[in-house]
Short mmCIF file of C-alpha atoms in Angstrom, two decimals:
data_model
loop_
_atom_site.label_atom_id
_atom_site.label_comp_id
_atom_site.label_asym_id
_atom_site.label_seq_id
_atom_site.Cartn_x
_atom_site.Cartn_y
_atom_site.Cartn_z
CA UNK F 1 -73.15 29.23 238.96
CA UNK F 2 -76.12 31.04 240.32
CA UNK F 3 -78.69 29.44 242.54
CA UNK F 4 -82.38 29.84 242.67
CA UNK F 5 -84.07 29.77 246.15
CA UNK F 6 -87.02 30.73 248.22
CA UNK F 7 -87.93 30.57 251.76
CA UNK F 8 -91.52 29.77 250.76
CA UNK F 9 -90.78 25.94 251.08
CA UNK F 10 -91.04 26.12 254.72
CA UNK F 11 -94.70 25.84 254.48
CA UNK F 12 -94.51 22.19 253.68
CA UNK F 13 -93.49 20.41 256.85
CA UNK F 14 -94.66 16.75 256.62
CA UNK F 15 -94.47 14.49 259.48
CA UNK F 16 -95.99 11.01 258.43
CA UNK F 17 -93.64 8.41 256.85
CA UNK F 18 -94.38 4.84 256.75
CA UNK F 19 -91.70 2.40 256.47
CA UNK F 20 -92.30 -1.32 256.41
CA UNK F 21 -95.40 -0.85 258.57
CA UNK F 22 -93.77 1.65 261.16
CA UNK F 23 -94.65 5.12 261.33
CA UNK F 24 -91.57 7.56 261.42
CA UNK F 25 -90.75 11.19 261.01
CA UNK F 26 -90.25 11.86 257.37
CA UNK F 27 -86.67 12.59 256.14
CA UNK F 28 -88.05 15.38 253.77
CA UNK F 29 -87.97 18.09 256.29
CA UNK F 30 -87.37 21.94 255.77
CA UNK F 31 -83.93 21.36 257.43
CA UNK F 32 -82.94 19.74 254.13
CA UNK F 33 -82.98 23.21 252.42
CA UNK F 34 -80.89 24.68 255.33
CA UNK F 35 -78.18 22.12 254.76
CA UNK F 36 -78.27 22.60 251.02
CA UNK F 37 -78.09 26.41 251.49
CA UNK F 38 -74.94 26.02 253.74
CA UNK F 39 -73.39 23.96 250.70
CA UNK F 40 -74.18 26.71 248.37
CA UNK F 41 -72.63 29.28 250.66
CA UNK F 42 -69.46 27.11 251.02
CA UNK F 43 -69.34 26.99 247.22
CA UNK F 44 -69.94 30.96 247.16
CA UNK F 45 -72.86 30.73 244.76
CA UNK F 46 -74.95 33.81 244.26
CA UNK F 47 -78.55 33.42 245.33
CA UNK F 48 -81.33 34.68 243.27
CA UNK F 49 -85.06 34.86 244.06
CA UNK F 50 -87.51 33.12 241.84
CA UNK F 51 -89.81 34.82 239.41
CA UNK F 52 -93.71 34.10 239.90
CA UNK F 53 -94.63 32.39 236.67
CA UNK F 54 -98.27 31.34 237.90
CA UNK F 55 -100.00 28.23 236.59
CA UNK F 56 -98.67 28.21 233.11
CA UNK F 57 -95.57 26.05 233.55
CA UNK F 58 -97.44 23.67 235.79
CA UNK F 59 -100.06 23.34 233.38
CA UNK F 60 -97.84 22.28 230.66
CA UNK F 61 -96.98 19.04 232.62
CA UNK F 62 -99.94 18.37 235.12
CA UNK F 63 -103.51 17.75 234.34
CA UNK F 64 -106.32 20.32 235.31
CA UNK F 65 -108.15 17.92 237.63
CA UNK F 66 -104.80 17.18 239.48
CA UNK F 67 -104.01 20.87 239.81
CA UNK F 68 -107.55 21.63 241.04
CA UNK F 69 -107.23 18.93 243.46
CA UNK F 70 -103.95 20.26 245.01
CA UNK F 71 -105.11 23.68 245.11
CA UNK F 72 -108.52 22.65 247.00
CA UNK F 73 -107.31 19.78 248.97
CA UNK F 74 -106.67 21.09 252.25
CA UNK F 75 -109.82 23.18 252.74
CA UNK F 76 -111.99 20.23 251.59
CA UNK F 77 -110.17 18.02 254.02
CA UNK F 78 -110.52 20.18 256.89
CA UNK F 79 -114.17 20.76 256.11
CA UNK F 80 -114.91 17.02 256.91
CA UNK F 81 -114.83 18.14 260.40
CA UNK F 82 -113.12 14.80 261.75
CA UNK F 83 -109.92 14.75 259.71
CA UNK F 84 -106.55 14.33 260.80
CA UNK F 85 -103.58 16.80 260.74
CA UNK F 86 -102.27 15.60 257.34
CA UNK F 87 -103.80 14.30 254.16
CA UNK F 88 -102.93 10.62 253.69
CA UNK F 89 -104.83 8.42 251.44
CA UNK F 90 -106.62 5.23 252.56
CA UNK F 91 -107.51 3.91 249.15
CA UNK F 92 -105.17 3.88 246.00
CA UNK F 93 -107.68 2.76 243.37
CA UNK F 94 -106.25 0.92 240.13
CA UNK F 95 -107.74 2.81 237.55
CA UNK F 96 -109.05 0.20 235.22
CA UNK F 97 -112.72 0.85 234.38
CA UNK F 98 -112.85 3.33 237.18
CA UNK F 99 -114.95 6.52 237.76
CA UNK F 100 -113.13 9.84 238.77
CA UNK F 101 -114.37 10.51 242.38
CA UNK F 102 -115.88 13.72 243.61
CA UNK F 103 -115.46 13.24 247.43
CA UNK F 104 -112.18 14.42 248.86
CA UNK F 105 -111.25 11.24 250.38
CA UNK F 106 -111.65 9.48 246.95
CA UNK F 107 -109.85 12.22 245.04
CA UNK F 108 -106.99 11.95 247.57
CA UNK F 109 -106.53 8.37 246.75
CA UNK F 110 -106.93 8.66 243.06
CA UNK F 111 -104.28 11.47 243.05
CA UNK F 112 -101.45 9.76 245.27
CA UNK F 113 -99.49 6.78 244.38
CA UNK F 114 -98.41 5.80 247.81
CA UNK F 115 -98.67 7.12 251.43
CA UNK F 116 -95.22 8.98 251.19
CA UNK F 117 -96.69 12.37 249.99
CA UNK F 118 -98.86 13.71 252.94
CA UNK F 119 -100.24 17.07 252.22
CA UNK F 120 -100.64 19.68 254.81
CA UNK F 121 -102.03 23.19 255.04
CA UNK F 122 -98.92 24.87 253.33
CA UNK F 123 -98.16 21.84 250.88
CA UNK F 124 -99.65 23.53 247.83
CA UNK F 125 -98.01 26.95 248.43
CA UNK F 126 -94.70 25.19 248.80
CA UNK F 127 -94.97 23.17 245.71
CA UNK F 128 -95.95 25.96 243.57
CA UNK F 129 -92.99 27.93 244.82
CA UNK F 130 -90.58 25.17 243.97
CA UNK F 131 -92.10 24.96 240.28
CA UNK F 132 -91.40 28.78 240.05
CA UNK F 133 -87.85 28.15 241.28
CA UNK F 134 -87.30 25.26 238.50
CA UNK F 135 -89.05 27.51 235.79
CA UNK F 136 -86.73 30.62 236.90
CA UNK F 137 -83.61 28.52 236.54
CA UNK F 138 -84.54 27.27 233.18
CA UNK F 139 -85.49 30.83 231.83
CA UNK F 140 -82.02 32.18 233.06
CA UNK F 141 -80.54 29.33 231.01
CA UNK F 142 -82.50 30.14 228.13
CA UNK F 143 -81.66 33.82 228.53
CA UNK F 144 -77.85 32.94 228.22
CA UNK F 145 -76.46 31.59 231.70
CA UNK F 146 -74.48 28.32 231.06
CA UNK F 147 -75.72 26.73 234.03
CA UNK F 148 -78.15 27.56 237.05
CA UNK F 149 -79.06 25.47 240.19
CA UNK F 150 -82.72 25.38 241.52
CA UNK F 151 -82.99 24.49 245.16
CA UNK F 152 -86.53 23.03 244.80
CA UNK F 153 -88.47 21.67 247.82
CA UNK F 154 -90.58 19.83 248.00
CA UNK F 155 -88.96 17.52 245.33
CA UNK F 156 -90.74 16.29 242.24
CA UNK F 157 -89.40 13.49 240.23
CA UNK F 158 -91.71 10.84 241.69
CA UNK F 159 -94.81 12.98 240.75
CA UNK F 160 -96.92 11.95 237.63
CA UNK F 161 -99.08 14.08 235.31
CA UNK F 162 -102.03 13.47 237.89
CA UNK F 163 -100.64 11.79 240.82
CA UNK F 164 -98.22 12.41 243.80
CA UNK F 165 -95.76 10.09 245.59
CA UNK F 166 -92.55 9.58 247.17
CA UNK F 167 -92.47 13.02 248.85
CA UNK F 168 -93.29 14.79 245.51
CA UNK F 169 -96.31 16.81 244.23
CA UNK F 170 -95.29 18.76 241.18
CA UNK F 171 -92.57 17.57 238.90
CA UNK F 172 -90.16 20.39 238.96
CA UNK F 173 -87.59 18.83 236.60
CA UNK F 174 -90.43 18.06 233.93
CA UNK F 175 -91.37 21.73 234.41
CA UNK F 176 -87.87 22.88 233.75
CA UNK F 177 -87.55 20.72 230.77
CA UNK F 178 -91.01 21.79 229.29
CA UNK F 179 -89.85 25.41 229.93
CA UNK F 180 -86.69 24.89 227.91
CA UNK F 181 -88.60 23.40 225.20
CA UNK F 182 -89.84 26.82 224.21
CA UNK F 183 -86.44 27.36 222.86
CA UNK F 184 -84.92 23.98 222.18
CA UNK F 185 -86.19 21.28 219.86
CA UNK F 186 -85.10 18.43 221.97
CA UNK F 187 -84.04 18.39 225.87
CA UNK F 188 -82.72 15.64 228.08
CA UNK F 189 -83.50 14.91 231.63
CA UNK F 190 -80.85 12.99 233.44
CA UNK F 191 -81.95 11.89 236.74
CA UNK F 192 -79.07 11.20 239.16
CA UNK F 193 -81.18 10.47 242.40
CA UNK F 194 -80.77 7.12 244.05
CA UNK F 195 -84.44 6.47 243.28
CA UNK F 196 -85.65 5.87 239.74
CA UNK F 197 -87.67 9.06 238.47
CA UNK F 198 -90.76 7.14 237.78
CA UNK F 199 -93.08 10.44 237.41
CA UNK F 200 -90.80 12.14 235.06
CA UNK F 201 -90.58 8.67 233.07
CA UNK F 202 -94.26 8.49 232.86
CA UNK F 203 -94.88 12.17 231.91
CA UNK F 204 -92.50 11.89 228.95
CA UNK F 205 -92.91 8.22 228.01
CA UNK F 206 -94.83 8.55 224.69
CA UNK F 207 -92.92 11.63 223.69
CA UNK F 208 -90.04 11.93 221.27
CA UNK F 209 -88.89 15.39 222.29
CA UNK F 210 -87.79 14.87 225.79
CA UNK F 211 -85.20 12.05 226.53
CA UNK F 212 -85.45 10.70 230.06
CA UNK F 213 -82.45 8.97 231.64
CA UNK F 214 -82.22 7.60 235.05
CA UNK F 215 -79.34 6.23 236.99
CA UNK F 216 -80.65 4.70 240.24
CA UNK F 217 -80.59 1.68 242.69
CA UNK F 218 -81.98 -1.27 241.14
CA UNK F 219 -85.89 -1.34 241.87
CA UNK F 220 -85.94 -5.15 242.47
CA UNK F 221 -84.96 -4.27 246.09
CA UNK F 222 -85.72 -0.42 246.25
CA UNK F 223 -88.27 2.19 245.94
CA UNK F 224 -90.41 2.44 243.64
CA UNK F 225 -90.12 -1.17 243.09
CA UNK F 226 -92.58 -1.36 240.06
CA UNK F 227 -90.85 1.15 237.67
CA UNK F 228 -87.25 1.80 236.57
CA UNK F 229 -86.17 -1.32 234.84
CA UNK F 230 -83.91 -1.55 231.83
CA UNK F 231 -86.68 -2.81 229.52
CA UNK F 232 -88.74 0.41 229.88
CA UNK F 233 -87.68 2.28 226.73
CA UNK F 234 -90.82 4.45 226.01
CA UNK F 235 -93.86 3.91 223.88
CA UNK F 236 -95.43 5.04 220.59
CA UNK F 237 -93.88 8.16 219.36
CA UNK F 238 -91.49 8.13 222.51
CA UNK F 239 -90.20 4.35 221.94
CA UNK F 240 -86.52 4.57 222.50
CA UNK F 241 -86.43 8.04 224.27
CA UNK F 242 -86.47 6.45 227.78
CA UNK F 243 -83.13 4.91 229.37
CA UNK F 244 -82.94 3.29 232.81
CA UNK F 245 -79.77 2.22 234.22
CA UNK F 246 -80.34 0.38 237.56
CA UNK F 247 -77.37 -0.29 239.64
CA UNK F 248 -76.67 -3.02 242.32
CA UNK F 249 -77.38 -1.88 245.84
CA UNK F 250 -74.27 -0.46 247.34
CA UNK F 251 -72.68 0.47 244.03
CA UNK F 252 -69.76 3.09 244.82
CA UNK F 253 -67.99 5.86 242.77
CA UNK F 254 -66.38 3.75 240.01
CA UNK F 255 -69.60 1.90 239.12
CA UNK F 256 -71.42 4.95 239.08
CA UNK F 257 -68.98 6.89 236.71
CA UNK F 258 -69.34 3.85 234.32
CA UNK F 259 -73.01 4.57 234.29
CA UNK F 260 -72.71 8.07 233.69
CA UNK F 261 -70.47 7.25 230.49
CA UNK F 262 -73.13 5.01 229.17
CA UNK F 263 -75.84 7.94 229.82
CA UNK F 264 -73.38 10.27 228.16
CA UNK F 265 -73.13 8.41 224.87
CA UNK F 266 -77.14 7.89 224.75
CA UNK F 267 -77.54 11.68 225.17
CA UNK F 268 -75.01 12.67 222.67
CA UNK F 269 -76.80 10.33 220.18
CA UNK F 270 -80.03 12.14 221.01
CA UNK F 271 -78.37 15.62 220.29
CA UNK F 272 -80.28 17.77 222.56
CA UNK F 273 -80.23 21.43 222.99
CA UNK F 274 -80.36 21.62 226.68
CA UNK F 275 -80.05 19.38 229.72
CA UNK F 276 -81.87 19.09 233.05
CA UNK F 277 -80.16 17.21 235.77
CA UNK F 278 -82.67 15.95 238.42
CA UNK F 279 -79.96 16.25 240.97
CA UNK F 280 -80.62 13.64 244.00
CA UNK F 281 -77.77 13.60 246.50
CA UNK F 282 -79.24 10.59 248.13
CA UNK F 283 -76.73 8.27 246.24
CA UNK F 284 -74.48 9.26 248.91
CA UNK F 285 -72.73 6.71 251.20
CA UNK F 286 -74.13 8.45 254.19
CA UNK F 287 -77.64 9.07 253.10
CA UNK F 288 -80.06 7.41 255.58
CA UNK F 289 -81.99 5.46 252.92
CA UNK F 290 -78.77 3.55 252.09
CA UNK F 291 -79.25 2.71 248.29
CA UNK F 292 -75.82 3.49 246.86
CA UNK F 293 -72.44 4.59 248.15
CA UNK F 294 -71.01 7.47 246.34
CA UNK F 295 -68.52 9.45 248.35
CA UNK F 296 -68.04 13.23 248.43
CA UNK F 297 -65.26 13.13 245.96
CA UNK F 298 -67.55 10.82 243.89
CA UNK F 299 -70.03 13.59 243.60
CA UNK F 300 -67.28 15.81 242.12
CA UNK F 301 -66.58 13.41 239.39
CA UNK F 302 -70.24 13.32 238.73
CA UNK F 303 -70.41 16.98 238.16
CA UNK F 304 -67.26 16.83 236.05
CA UNK F 305 -69.03 14.07 233.86
CA UNK F 306 -72.22 16.30 233.65
CA UNK F 307 -69.90 19.32 232.42
CA UNK F 308 -68.28 17.30 229.72
CA UNK F 309 -71.51 16.80 228.00
CA UNK F 310 -71.08 20.45 227.13
CA UNK F 311 -74.94 21.50 227.22
CA UNK F 312 -76.66 24.38 228.70
CA UNK F 313 -77.76 22.85 232.05
CA UNK F 314 -80.46 23.18 234.74
CA UNK F 315 -79.79 21.65 237.98
CA UNK F 316 -83.02 20.85 239.83
CA UNK F 317 -82.68 19.51 243.28
CA UNK F 318 -84.53 16.21 243.94
CA UNK F 319 -83.74 13.97 247.03
CA UNK F 320 -80.83 13.84 249.44
CA UNK F 321 -82.12 13.47 252.91
CA UNK F 322 -80.83 14.61 256.44
CA UNK F 323 -77.01 13.76 256.86
CA UNK F 324 -74.09 15.83 258.02
CA UNK F 325 -72.52 15.40 254.56
CA UNK F 326 -75.68 16.74 252.51
CA UNK F 327 -74.34 20.33 251.87
CA UNK F 328 -70.78 19.16 251.25
CA UNK F 329 -71.99 16.87 248.60
CA UNK F 330 -73.83 19.65 246.85
CA UNK F 331 -70.81 21.90 246.87
CA UNK F 332 -68.73 18.97 245.57
CA UNK F 333 -70.98 18.13 242.46
CA UNK F 334 -71.28 21.89 241.54
CA UNK F 335 -67.70 22.50 242.06
CA UNK F 336 -66.91 19.60 239.84
CA UNK F 337 -69.16 20.82 237.09
CA UNK F 338 -67.63 24.31 237.18
CA UNK F 339 -64.15 23.15 237.06
CA UNK F 340 -64.59 20.90 234.25
CA UNK F 341 -66.56 23.34 232.18
#
């Protein structure tokens, strides 16, 4: 399996992470990509540079106001003269009967769901590069590759149409799915990150053409807390095309594979032409955020279960934070996919 990657991700190096009132160094660091690259090299995957697609793939998913905000944000922030080293909102308005703000501080609050997506001088460039990685992988699958892996950083599945959050700015998995829609009438996004893919769900919640499925730690006690419940099934034309499978905190390999079987049956009923895997590796028993307890052999089983769906597949990297096992877990899931294909 080929893998798309760019070093441009390094321009995004966030520092701030607020955890239960304590400021810590974020776990979404450039070193993540280094460890993932080692996993790709250990699996002997061929690395491919991304194509530059420009704004088109991003504009299929994100609002014009949001893209303008992200592209202008750092210059407007530094022009204030008394701003900090990263952009972190101090307001997050509930949008009922609200007016879209023009001041950069107001726009920052409007377009961020939480404090976990600090914007720095290189964030926009890195986020755009990640969308090019995702769109390139999707294009390669459209052009005949059976499956392609996209090493996207920063990740994307918590990003809504017009809102960043949870380390995410542009929704790479959604962009890959929209790109695949140019060829396929129906596409599925299966999110196997330990966190619910709330941004992806929100983007497609009223659409019947993209089925969103997320297997994740139960949001009763885990981020994002207010999305990701089993009763969230879509709305309007999209009613029935969203499936959430929340798992008890600490669920291990067997419980996860049972959830994969539920997801597979639902996906088969939808009869898609292509599959996007929002590949979080943070369900690992060794992940620092400690939601689920999947082992490295368990990730191999996840890869095998994905392969048995028999669909053209784009793997888009989401979470999976700094641990010694991160690269090995990537090697394992891709190897499982290849051996069961």
